[in-house]
Coordinates of C-alpha atoms in Angstrom, one line a residue:
M1 CA 24.0 -2.0 10.1
A2 CA 22.7 0.8 12.1
A3 CA 19.5 2.4 10.8
S4 CA 20.5 6.2 10.6
A5 CA 19.0 8.7 12.9
S6 CA 17.6 11.8 11.4
S7 CA 19.0 14.3 14.0
T8 CA 18.6 18.2 14.0
M9 CA 21.0 20.3 15.3
L10 CA 21.0 24.3 16.0
L11 CA 24.2 26.8 16.8
S12 CA 23.8 30.2 17.3
S13 CA 26.8 32.5 17.3
K14 CA 24.9 35.6 18.3
S15 CA 24.6 34.0 22.0
S16 CA 27.2 33.9 24.5
R17 CA 27.1 30.3 25.0
A18 CA 26.7 27.9 22.0
S19 CA 23.4 26.0 22.5
L20 CA 22.9 22.3 21.6
S21 CA 19.6 20.8 20.7
W22 CA 19.4 17.1 19.5
K23 CA 16.6 14.8 18.5
N24 CA 16.5 11.2 17.2
Q25 CA 14.0 10.1 14.3
L26 CA 12.6 7.3 16.0
A27 CA 12.2 9.0 19.5
S28 CA 9.7 11.6 21.1
T29 CA 11.8 14.9 20.9
S30 CA 12.5 17.9 23.4
G31 CA 9.5 20.3 22.5
F32 CA 7.9 19.2 19.5
R33 CA 3.8 18.8 19.7
L34 CA 1.0 17.2 17.6
S35 CA -2.4 18.7 18.6
G36 CA -1.5 20.5 21.3
V37 CA 0.0 17.8 23.0
T38 CA 4.0 18.2 24.1
L39 CA 6.1 15.2 23.6
P40 CA 7.9 14.3 26.9
R41 CA 11.6 16.0 27.3
R42 CA 14.3 13.3 26.8
S43 CA 17.6 13.4 28.5
L44 CA 20.5 14.1 25.9
R45 CA 22.1 11.5 28.1
Q46 CA 19.3 9.2 27.8
C47 CA 20.2 6.5 25.3
P48 CA 18.2 7.1 21.7
R49 CA 16.5 4.1 20.4
F50 CA 17.8 2.5 17.0
I51 CA 16.8 -0.1 15.1
V52 CA 20.0 -2.4 14.7
Y53 CA 21.1 -5.1 12.3
S54 CA 24.2 -7.0 11.6
M55 CA 26.0 -6.6 8.5
D56 CA 24.5 -10.1 7.0
A57 CA 21.1 -9.8 9.2
K58 CA 17.9 -10.4 6.7
P59 CA 14.1 -9.8 7.7
T60 CA 12.3 -12.9 8.6
V61 CA 9.3 -13.9 6.1
L62 CA 6.9 -16.4 7.8
V63 CA 5.1 -18.2 5.3
A64 CA 2.0 -19.9 7.1
E65 CA 0.3 -22.1 3.8
K66 CA 2.1 -23.3 1.1
L67 CA 3.6 -21.6 -1.4
G68 CA 5.2 -22.5 -4.7
E69 CA 9.0 -23.2 -4.7
A70 CA 9.7 -20.3 -7.5
G71 CA 8.2 -17.8 -4.8
L72 CA 10.0 -19.3 -1.6
K73 CA 13.5 -19.0 -3.8
L74 CA 12.8 -15.2 -4.5
L75 CA 12.0 -14.8 -0.9
K76 CA 14.7 -16.6 0.4
E77 CA 17.2 -14.8 -1.7
F78 CA 16.1 -11.4 0.5
A79 CA 15.2 -12.6 3.4
N80 CA 15.1 -15.7 6.4
V81 CA 11.9 -18.1 5.3
D82 CA 10.3 -19.4 7.7
C83 CA 7.7 -22.3 6.3
S84 CA 5.7 -23.3 9.2
Y85 CA 2.1 -24.6 8.1
N86 CA -1.1 -25.7 9.7
L87 CA -0.3 -23.1 12.9
S88 CA -3.2 -22.6 15.5
P89 CA -4.1 -19.4 16.2
E90 CA -2.1 -19.2 19.5
E91 CA 1.0 -20.6 17.7
L92 CA 0.6 -17.7 15.3
C93 CA 0.1 -14.6 17.7
T94 CA 3.4 -16.3 19.6
K95 CA 5.5 -16.7 16.2
I96 CA 4.5 -13.2 14.4
S97 CA 6.7 -11.3 16.8
L98 CA 9.6 -12.4 15.5
C99 CA 8.3 -11.7 11.7
D100 CA 8.8 -8.7 9.4
A101 CA 6.4 -10.3 6.9
L102 CA 3.6 -12.9 6.8
V103 CA 2.5 -15.0 3.7
V104 CA -0.8 -16.8 3.6
R105 CA -3.7 -18.3 1.2
S106 CA -6.8 -18.2 1.8
G107 CA -7.1 -20.6 5.0
T108 CA -5.3 -18.6 7.5
K109 CA -7.3 -16.1 9.5
V110 CA -4.8 -12.8 10.2
T111 CA -6.9 -11.2 12.7
R112 CA -6.4 -8.2 14.7
E113 CA -4.9 -10.4 17.4
I114 CA -2.3 -11.2 15.1
F115 CA -1.0 -7.6 14.2
E116 CA -1.3 -6.6 18.0
S117 CA 0.9 -9.5 19.3
S118 CA 3.2 -8.5 16.4
G119 CA 4.5 -5.6 18.5
G120 CA 4.8 -3.0 15.3
R121 CA 7.2 -5.5 13.8
L122 CA 4.8 -7.0 11.0
K123 CA 5.5 -4.3 8.2
V124 CA 3.9 -6.4 5.4
V125 CA 1.1 -9.1 4.9
G126 CA 1.1 -11.0 1.2
R127 CA -1.7 -12.9 0.4
A128 CA -1.4 -15.5 -2.2
G129 CA -4.3 -14.9 -4.3
V130 CA -7.0 -12.5 -5.2
G131 CA -9.1 -12.3 -2.3
I132 CA -8.6 -10.7 1.3
D133 CA -10.9 -11.3 3.3
N134 CA -8.9 -13.6 5.6
V135 CA -7.0 -10.3 6.3
D136 CA -8.3 -7.6 9.0
L137 CA -7.4 -4.8 7.1
A138 CA -9.0 -2.0 9.2
A139 CA -6.3 -3.6 11.9
A140 CA -3.5 -4.0 9.3
T141 CA -4.1 -0.2 8.2
E142 CA -4.0 0.8 12.0
H143 CA -0.8 -0.8 12.6
G144 CA 1.0 0.3 9.7
C145 CA 1.2 -3.1 8.1
L146 CA 1.0 -3.0 4.4
V147 CA -1.1 -5.7 2.5
V148 CA 0.0 -7.1 -0.6
N149 CA -2.2 -9.7 -2.8
A150 CA -1.6 -11.5 -6.0
P151 CA -4.6 -10.2 -8.3
T152 CA -3.5 -11.3 -11.7
A153 CA -1.5 -14.9 -12.1
N154 CA -4.5 -16.7 -11.5
T155 CA -7.3 -15.3 -13.3
V156 CA -6.6 -17.6 -15.9
A157 CA -6.5 -20.6 -14.2
A158 CA -10.1 -19.1 -12.2
A159 CA -11.8 -18.7 -15.5
E160 CA -10.9 -21.8 -16.9
H161 CA -11.9 -23.7 -14.2
G162 CA -15.1 -21.9 -14.2
I163 CA -15.5 -22.8 -17.6
A164 CA -14.7 -26.6 -16.8
L165 CA -17.4 -26.6 -14.0
L166 CA -19.7 -25.1 -16.4
T167 CA -19.6 -27.8 -18.6
A168 CA -19.0 -30.7 -16.8
M169 CA -22.5 -29.3 -14.8
A170 CA -24.4 -29.2 -17.9
R171 CA -23.4 -32.5 -19.1
N172 CA -23.3 -34.2 -15.6
V173 CA -19.6 -35.3 -16.1
A174 CA -19.2 -36.0 -12.4
Q175 CA -22.4 -37.8 -11.8
A176 CA -21.6 -40.2 -14.7
D177 CA -18.2 -40.7 -14.1
A178 CA -19.1 -41.8 -10.0
S179 CA -22.2 -44.1 -11.8
V180 CA -19.6 -45.8 -14.3
K181 CA -17.0 -46.7 -11.4
A182 CA -20.0 -48.0 -9.5
G183 CA -20.2 -50.6 -12.5
K184 CA -23.6 -48.5 -13.6
W185 CA -24.5 -47.6 -17.5
L186 CA -27.0 -45.1 -17.3
R187 CA -26.7 -43.1 -20.4
N188 CA -30.7 -42.2 -20.2
K189 CA -30.3 -40.8 -16.7
Y190 CA -27.5 -38.5 -17.4
V191 CA -28.7 -36.6 -20.6
G192 CA -27.5 -33.1 -20.6
V193 CA -27.9 -29.2 -21.8
S194 CA -26.7 -27.7 -24.7
L195 CA -24.6 -24.4 -23.8
V196 CA -25.0 -23.0 -27.1
G197 CA -27.5 -20.3 -27.0
K198 CA -28.2 -20.2 -23.6
T199 CA -27.9 -16.7 -21.8
L200 CA -25.0 -16.7 -18.7
A201 CA -25.0 -13.9 -16.5
V202 CA -21.8 -13.2 -15.4
M203 CA -22.2 -11.6 -11.8
G204 CA -18.9 -9.4 -11.2
F205 CA -17.5 -8.4 -14.2
G206 CA -13.6 -7.9 -13.0
K207 CA -11.0 -10.2 -14.3
V208 CA -12.0 -13.4 -13.6
G209 CA -15.4 -12.7 -14.6
S210 CA -14.6 -11.0 -18.2
E211 CA -12.3 -13.8 -18.7
V212 CA -15.1 -16.3 -18.2
A213 CA -17.5 -13.9 -20.4
R214 CA -14.9 -14.3 -23.4
R215 CA -14.8 -17.7 -22.8
A216 CA -18.1 -18.8 -22.9
K217 CA -18.7 -16.3 -25.8
G218 CA -16.8 -19.2 -27.7
L219 CA -18.7 -21.7 -26.6
G220 CA -21.8 -19.8 -28.5
M221 CA -23.8 -18.6 -25.2
H222 CA -25.4 -15.2 -25.1
V223 CA -23.3 -13.6 -22.1
I224 CA -24.9 -10.4 -19.7
A225 CA -23.2 -9.5 -17.0
H226 CA -24.0 -7.7 -13.6
D227 CA -21.4 -5.1 -11.7
P228 CA -22.0 -1.9 -10.7
Y229 CA -18.5 -0.6 -11.0
A230 CA -17.6 -2.2 -14.6
P231 CA -17.3 0.3 -17.4
A232 CA -19.9 -0.5 -20.1
D233 CA -17.2 0.4 -22.8
R234 CA -15.1 -2.7 -21.7
A235 CA -18.2 -4.9 -21.6
R236 CA -19.7 -4.0 -25.2
A237 CA -15.8 -4.7 -26.3
I238 CA -16.1 -8.5 -25.4
G239 CA -19.7 -8.4 -26.6
V240 CA -21.5 -8.2 -23.2
Q241 CA -24.2 -6.6 -22.1
L242 CA -24.4 -4.9 -18.9
V243 CA -27.8 -5.5 -17.0
S244 CA -29.1 -5.1 -13.5
F245 CA -29.2 -7.7 -10.8
D246 CA -32.8 -8.8 -11.0
E247 CA -32.6 -8.5 -14.7
A248 CA -29.3 -10.4 -14.4
L249 CA -31.6 -13.4 -12.2
A250 CA -34.4 -12.9 -14.1
S251 CA -32.7 -13.7 -17.9
A252 CA -30.1 -16.2 -17.0
D253 CA -30.4 -20.0 -18.0
F254 CA -26.8 -20.2 -16.1
I255 CA -25.3 -18.0 -13.4
S256 CA -21.8 -17.6 -12.8
L257 CA -20.5 -16.0 -9.5
H258 CA -17.2 -13.3 -9.4
M259 CA -17.5 -11.4 -7.1
P260 CA -15.7 -10.5 -3.9
L261 CA -17.2 -11.4 -0.4
T262 CA -18.3 -7.9 1.4
P263 CA -21.1 -6.9 3.7
A264 CA -22.9 -6.1 0.5
T265 CA -22.6 -9.6 -1.4
K266 CA -22.7 -11.5 1.7
Q267 CA -25.6 -14.4 1.0
I268 CA -26.4 -12.3 -1.6
L269 CA -27.9 -15.6 -3.4
N270 CA -30.8 -16.3 -1.0
D271 CA -34.4 -17.5 -0.7
E272 CA -35.9 -14.2 -1.9
T273 CA -33.0 -13.7 -4.8
F274 CA -33.9 -17.7 -6.0
A275 CA -37.5 -16.7 -6.3
K276 CA -36.7 -14.4 -9.0
M277 CA -34.8 -17.0 -10.9
K278 CA -35.9 -18.7 -13.7
K279 CA -36.8 -22.4 -13.1
G280 CA -34.2 -24.7 -13.9
V281 CA -31.3 -22.5 -13.8
R282 CA -27.8 -23.7 -13.1
I283 CA -25.2 -21.8 -11.1
V284 CA -21.4 -21.9 -10.8
N285 CA -19.7 -20.2 -7.9
V286 CA -15.5 -20.1 -8.1
A287 CA -15.3 -16.7 -6.4
R288 CA -16.4 -17.1 -2.3
G289 CA -18.7 -19.3 -0.7
G290 CA -20.4 -16.5 1.5
V291 CA -22.1 -15.2 -1.4
I292 CA -24.5 -17.7 -1.5
D293 CA -26.8 -18.8 1.5
E294 CA -26.4 -22.4 1.3
E295 CA -29.3 -23.5 3.3
A296 CA -31.5 -21.4 0.6
L297 CA -29.5 -23.4 -2.3
V298 CA -30.5 -26.8 -1.0
R299 CA -34.0 -25.7 -0.6
A300 CA -34.2 -24.2 -4.2
L301 CA -32.3 -27.3 -5.3
D302 CA -34.6 -29.7 -3.9
A303 CA -38.1 -27.5 -4.9
G304 CA -36.3 -27.5 -8.5
I305 CA -35.7 -23.4 -8.9
V306 CA -32.0 -24.4 -9.5
A307 CA -31.6 -27.7 -11.7
Q308 CA -27.8 -27.9 -10.8
A309 CA -25.1 -26.1 -9.0
A310 CA -21.0 -26.4 -9.7
L311 CA -19.5 -25.0 -6.4
D312 CA -15.8 -24.5 -6.0
V313 CA -16.2 -22.5 -2.7
F314 CA -17.9 -22.9 0.4
T315 CA -18.8 -20.9 3.4
V316 CA -16.7 -23.5 5.9
E317 CA -14.0 -25.0 3.9
P318 CA -13.5 -28.1 4.4
P319 CA -17.5 -28.2 4.4
P320 CA -18.9 -30.5 6.9
K321 CA -18.8 -34.3 5.7
D322 CA -22.3 -34.7 6.1
S323 CA -23.2 -31.7 4.6
K324 CA -26.7 -31.6 2.6
L325 CA -25.4 -29.7 -0.1
I326 CA -22.1 -31.6 -0.9
Q327 CA -24.3 -34.6 -0.7
H328 CA -27.0 -33.3 -3.2
E329 CA -27.1 -35.5 -6.2
N330 CA -27.5 -32.1 -8.7
V331 CA -24.4 -30.6 -7.0
T332 CA -20.7 -30.9 -8.5
A333 CA -18.2 -30.0 -5.9
T334 CA -14.4 -29.4 -6.2
P335 CA -12.1 -28.3 -3.2
H336 CA -11.4 -24.8 -4.1
L337 CA -9.7 -25.4 -7.1
G338 CA -10.0 -22.2 -9.0
A339 CA -6.1 -21.4 -8.8
S340 CA -4.6 -25.0 -8.7
T341 CA -3.1 -25.4 -11.7
T342 CA 1.0 -25.9 -11.8
E343 CA 1.2 -22.4 -13.7
A344 CA -1.0 -20.3 -12.0
Q345 CA 0.6 -21.9 -8.7
E346 CA 4.4 -20.6 -9.7
G347 CA 2.8 -17.5 -11.0
V348 CA 1.0 -16.6 -7.7
A349 CA 3.8 -17.5 -5.6
I350 CA 6.0 -15.3 -8.0
E351 CA 3.5 -12.2 -7.5
V352 CA 3.0 -12.0 -3.8
A353 CA 7.0 -12.8 -3.0
E354 CA 7.6 -9.7 -5.3
A355 CA 5.4 -7.6 -3.6
V356 CA 6.5 -8.8 -0.4
V357 CA 10.2 -8.1 -0.8
G358 CA 9.5 -5.0 -2.8
A359 CA 7.6 -3.8 0.7
L360 CA 10.5 -4.9 2.9
K361 CA 12.6 -3.0 0.7
G362 CA 10.7 -0.1 1.4
E363 CA 9.0 0.1 -2.0
L364 CA 5.7 0.9 -3.7
S365 CA 3.4 -2.0 -4.8
A366 CA 0.9 -1.7 -7.1
T367 CA -1.2 -4.7 -6.1
A368 CA -1.5 -3.1 -2.2
V369 CA -5.0 -3.1 -1.1
N370 CA -4.9 -0.9 2.0
A371 CA -2.8 1.6 0.7
P372 CA -3.8 4.5 -2.1
M373 CA -4.5 2.7 -4.7
V374 CA -2.1 3.6 -7.7
P375 CA -2.1 2.1 -11.4
A376 CA 1.3 0.8 -11.8
E377 CA 2.0 3.3 -14.8
V378 CA 1.1 6.3 -12.5
L379 CA 3.1 4.7 -9.8
L380 CA 6.1 4.4 -12.1
E381 CA 5.7 8.2 -13.3
L382 CA 5.6 9.3 -9.4
K383 CA 8.0 7.2 -8.4
P384 CA 10.7 10.2 -8.2
F385 CA 8.2 12.4 -6.8
V386 CA 7.2 10.4 -4.0
V387 CA 10.9 10.7 -3.0
L388 CA 10.6 14.5 -2.7
A389 CA 7.5 14.3 -1.4
E390 CA 8.6 12.5 2.0
K391 CA 11.9 14.7 2.2
L392 CA 10.3 17.6 2.1
G393 CA 7.8 16.8 4.9
R394 CA 10.8 15.4 6.8
L395 CA 12.7 18.8 6.2
A396 CA 9.9 21.0 7.1
V397 CA 9.3 19.2 10.5
Q398 CA 12.8 19.6 11.5
L399 CA 12.6 23.2 10.9
V400 CA 9.6 23.9 13.8
A401 CA 11.2 25.3 17.1
G402 CA 10.7 23.3 20.2
G403 CA 7.3 24.1 21.9
S404 CA 5.8 24.6 19.1
G405 CA 2.4 22.7 18.1
V406 CA 2.1 21.3 14.7
K407 CA -1.3 21.3 13.6
S408 CA -2.2 22.9 10.3
V409 CA 0.1 21.7 7.0
K410 CA -0.3 23.1 3.4
V411 CA 0.5 21.3 0.2
T412 CA 0.9 22.8 -2.9
Y413 CA 1.5 21.4 -6.1
G414 CA 2.4 23.4 -9.3
S415 CA 1.1 21.1 -12.5
A416 CA 0.7 21.8 -16.3
R417 CA -1.8 18.8 -15.9
A418 CA -5.4 19.3 -15.0
P419 CA -7.1 18.3 -11.7
D420 CA -8.6 14.9 -13.0
D421 CA -5.4 13.8 -14.2
L422 CA -3.2 14.5 -11.2
D423 CA -3.9 11.8 -8.1
T424 CA -2.0 13.3 -5.3
R425 CA -3.0 10.8 -2.3
L426 CA 0.4 9.1 -3.0
L427 CA 2.3 12.5 -2.5
R428 CA 0.1 13.6 0.6
A429 CA 0.6 10.1 2.4
M430 CA 4.6 10.6 2.0
I431 CA 4.6 14.1 3.1
T432 CA 2.5 12.9 6.0
K433 CA 4.8 9.9 6.7
G434 CA 7.8 12.7 6.3
M435 CA 6.2 15.1 8.9
I436 CA 5.3 12.5 11.6
E437 CA 8.2 10.0 11.9
P438 CA 11.0 12.1 12.8
I439 CA 8.7 13.8 15.8
S440 CA 7.1 10.2 16.9
S441 CA 7.9 7.2 18.6
V442 CA 5.2 5.7 15.9
F443 CA 6.4 3.5 12.7
I444 CA 4.7 5.8 9.8
N445 CA 4.3 4.1 6.3
L446 CA 2.5 4.9 3.4
V447 CA -0.2 3.0 5.2
N448 CA -1.2 4.3 8.1
A449 CA -0.2 7.7 7.4
D450 CA -3.5 9.5 6.6
F451 CA -5.1 7.5 10.1
T452 CA -1.8 8.7 12.1
A453 CA -2.1 12.3 11.0
K454 CA -5.8 12.7 12.0
Q455 CA -5.4 10.5 14.8
R456 CA -3.1 13.3 16.2
G457 CA -5.1 15.8 14.8
L458 CA -2.8 17.1 12.3
Q459 CA -4.5 18.8 9.3
I460 CA -3.3 18.7 5.8
S461 CA -4.8 20.8 3.2
E462 CA -4.2 20.5 -0.3
E463 CA -3.8 22.9 -3.2
R464 CA -3.0 23.1 -7.2
L465 CA -1.8 25.5 -9.3
L466 CA -2.5 25.4 -12.8
L467 CA 0.8 25.9 -14.7
D468 CA 1.2 26.9 -18.2
G469 CA 3.4 24.8 -20.1
S470 CA 4.0 20.8 -21.3
P471 CA 2.1 18.0 -19.1
E472 CA 4.5 15.6 -19.5
S473 CA 5.8 15.8 -15.8
P474 CA 3.0 14.8 -13.5
V475 CA 4.8 17.8 -10.9
E476 CA 6.4 20.9 -11.9
F477 CA 7.5 21.7 -8.0
I478 CA 5.7 20.9 -4.6
Q479 CA 5.6 23.3 -1.7
V480 CA 5.0 22.3 2.0
Q481 CA 4.0 24.8 4.5
I482 CA 3.6 24.9 8.5
A483 CA 1.6 27.7 10.0
N484 CA 1.6 28.9 13.5
V485 CA 4.8 27.8 14.5
E486 CA 8.2 29.2 15.4
S487 CA 11.2 28.1 13.4
K488 CA 14.8 27.2 14.5
F489 CA 15.7 28.7 11.2
A490 CA 14.2 32.3 10.7
S491 CA 15.5 32.5 7.2
A492 CA 12.9 29.3 6.4
I493 CA 10.1 31.6 7.7
S494 CA 8.2 33.2 4.2
D495 CA 6.9 36.6 4.0
S496 CA 3.4 35.5 4.7
G497 CA 5.1 33.9 8.4
E498 CA 4.9 30.1 7.6
I499 CA 7.9 27.8 7.4
R500 CA 8.1 27.1 3.8
V501 CA 10.1 24.5 1.9
E502 CA 9.8 23.9 -1.8
G503 CA 11.3 21.4 -4.3
R504 CA 11.6 19.9 -7.6
V505 CA 12.7 16.5 -9.6
K506 CA 16.1 17.3 -11.4
D507 CA 16.8 14.4 -13.7
G508 CA 15.0 11.7 -12.1
V509 CA 16.5 13.2 -8.3
P510 CA 15.0 15.4 -5.9
H511 CA 16.2 19.0 -5.1
L512 CA 15.6 21.8 -2.6
T513 CA 14.8 24.4 -4.5
K514 CA 13.2 27.1 -2.0
V515 CA 14.0 27.5 2.0
G516 CA 11.3 30.6 3.4
S517 CA 11.6 33.3 0.2
F518 CA 15.2 32.0 -0.7
E519 CA 15.9 30.5 -4.1
V520 CA 18.5 27.7 -3.5
D521 CA 19.1 24.5 -5.7
V522 CA 20.6 21.4 -3.7
S523 CA 20.1 17.5 -4.2
L524 CA 18.4 15.9 -1.2
E525 CA 20.6 13.2 -1.0
G526 CA 22.4 12.2 2.2
S527 CA 21.7 15.4 4.5
I528 CA 22.0 19.2 4.4
I529 CA 23.6 22.4 6.4
L530 CA 21.4 25.4 6.0
C531 CA 23.4 28.7 6.7
S532 CA 21.7 32.0 7.1
Q533 CA 25.0 34.7 6.4
V534 CA 25.9 38.1 4.9
D535 CA 26.7 37.4 1.4
Q536 CA 30.4 38.0 1.0
P537 CA 33.4 36.7 -0.6
G538 CA 35.0 33.2 0.6
M539 CA 31.8 31.9 2.5
I540 CA 31.6 28.6 0.7
G541 CA 35.6 28.2 1.3
K542 CA 35.3 29.1 4.6
V543 CA 32.4 26.2 5.4
G544 CA 33.8 23.5 2.9
S545 CA 37.6 23.7 4.7
V546 CA 35.9 23.2 7.8
L547 CA 34.0 20.0 6.6
G548 CA 37.0 19.1 4.5
E549 CA 39.1 19.1 7.4
E550 CA 36.7 16.2 9.0
N551 CA 36.5 14.2 6.0
V552 CA 33.0 15.3 5.6
N553 CA 31.9 15.1 1.5
V554 CA 30.1 18.1 0.5
S555 CA 27.5 16.6 -2.9
F556 CA 26.4 20.0 -3.4
M557 CA 26.7 23.6 -2.2
S558 CA 23.9 26.7 -3.4
V559 CA 23.5 30.1 -2.3
G560 CA 20.5 32.1 -2.5
R561 CA 20.5 36.0 -2.1
V562 CA 18.2 38.8 -1.7
A563 CA 20.9 41.3 -3.5
P564 CA 24.7 41.0 -3.4
R565 CA 26.6 41.4 -0.3
K566 CA 22.8 41.5 1.6
Q567 CA 21.3 38.6 3.6
A568 CA 21.7 35.0 2.1
V569 CA 21.2 31.6 2.6
M570 CA 23.6 28.8 1.6
A571 CA 22.4 25.3 1.2
I572 CA 25.1 22.6 1.8
G573 CA 24.6 19.0 1.3
V574 CA 26.8 16.5 2.9
D575 CA 27.3 12.6 2.4
E576 CA 28.2 12.3 6.0
Q577 CA 27.1 13.9 9.7
P578 CA 29.9 16.2 10.8
S579 CA 30.7 16.2 14.5
K580 CA 29.1 18.0 16.6
E581 CA 32.8 20.2 16.8
S582 CA 32.7 20.7 13.1
L583 CA 29.1 22.2 13.5
K584 CA 30.2 24.5 16.4
R585 CA 33.2 25.9 14.4
I586 CA 30.9 26.4 11.2
G587 CA 28.6 28.4 13.6
E588 CA 31.4 30.7 14.7
I589 CA 32.2 32.0 11.3
P590 CA 31.6 35.5 12.0
A591 CA 29.6 36.1 9.1
I592 CA 27.1 33.5 9.7
Q593 CA 23.9 34.5 11.7
E594 CA 22.1 31.1 12.3
F595 CA 22.5 27.5 10.8
V596 CA 20.9 23.9 11.3
Y597 CA 21.9 20.7 10.3
L598 CA 18.8 18.8 9.0
G599 CA 19.0 14.7 8.6
L600 CA 17.3 13.0 5.7

């Protein structure tokens, strides 16, 4: 199926010779400029760029690391799936140009080179797990690639493994097991410590950290936590006290790490911080290996500052066989098993597969990590307004006449909700997408919309009008204005001199409700023909007859007028694109002064 091109056509019955302007959505257009740069003029004879799929074509998903069967099944129902494991960086760069999506776990580094090698085809990277430190998010965003993860499915599994390591370390389970299997019976050597009444410091009070805290409370431990972003009320609800970083280190008998690896947390446990700890502290790490300076931990173990450590993650995985840390008798080590339960593996596979398929369908994901972060319930509520926002942006920019430089856009939201209850980041991103994509050869999505706008010098300002009424709906209307430009449809210019379009959501469907100063009401489905005319009887029938003769279905028709028999704007929604001949005939109807065809 050929991807439909958004086209703009303008016929004027006032000139002695009808003129036609045409533009493909994916190509540079004649006369449009961003930030003062005029895009090159294209000949109408030059073949436009289309993305063409056969009727049974499917996107291609490269699965670079092992994924649960349930997730693979979901992917295969929608896409062609290439399971190629243990690829070298060079092999991955070679393959990626043929792939629309990439699914990895923690072992594959998704670098800038991979995004550059994709040639713009890669649209989504799915990380089967929570952490995304193996994905270059900046490069993904610049290349318009969405990155999604699976943040919830392995939460319980990781927390359970943390507790398993905690208890196994306290009672020397691993060491005693190895001793017995070696034919020894050393009951006095492997005397452990009790957990009841001990203080556990949970460093990082997110999903996994809070689940560990709940389970530790059940073991009779006193739990404190450090997390600069955790809400105090959530901690109190579990019975956990939030404390400073230094207080957590100084008070803890056990420390459990649950923080992401960032520049701020890299080697956060080091010689200096180990020196602040209570002598004989025990450390569990099921988060990221890089948060511990491993050489410093060996020194702390040898000095007795740290009595024991139980580690599931390491700076280099797998760690060297001769690693002093791994070989240390007071270290219990597992090979990154935090999410390795049957249930978690299937859950992660399903969660990431659903996110990847949704992204390839163009749906919004609550698990996106390099897009405006919107809670799932808000995402659901905003969904019809997201569609409205993109289509208003697309309409507005198609009304700009050739030669006009689009530099400044103002977006106004009318809402009965307080500003703190209305997050417009996603709506702004979609308006930006709608405005840039029809006049640029760059693929735009909600990930790179803001980045691309800034790169092109396009400034988008926002204004909110607080309305009286019920705040049940997040937005009553969205208005898009482009200032300091000429319009190919003069009636789209408002009284204040800007191109103005406004829309609302009605029964879940986006509607165009204002063009310039004219009130209209037409569903933003299919495409739209706007006609500026003298208001007189028979106009709807005349235009409808021309379209009907070509079997073009009219979905909506609305007329906004200044006064009876005066100036009016007719908005016509059509399901199919009329031919050039039909559009020319519409332009020749005597009462029609100008019109424009706008592809959505």
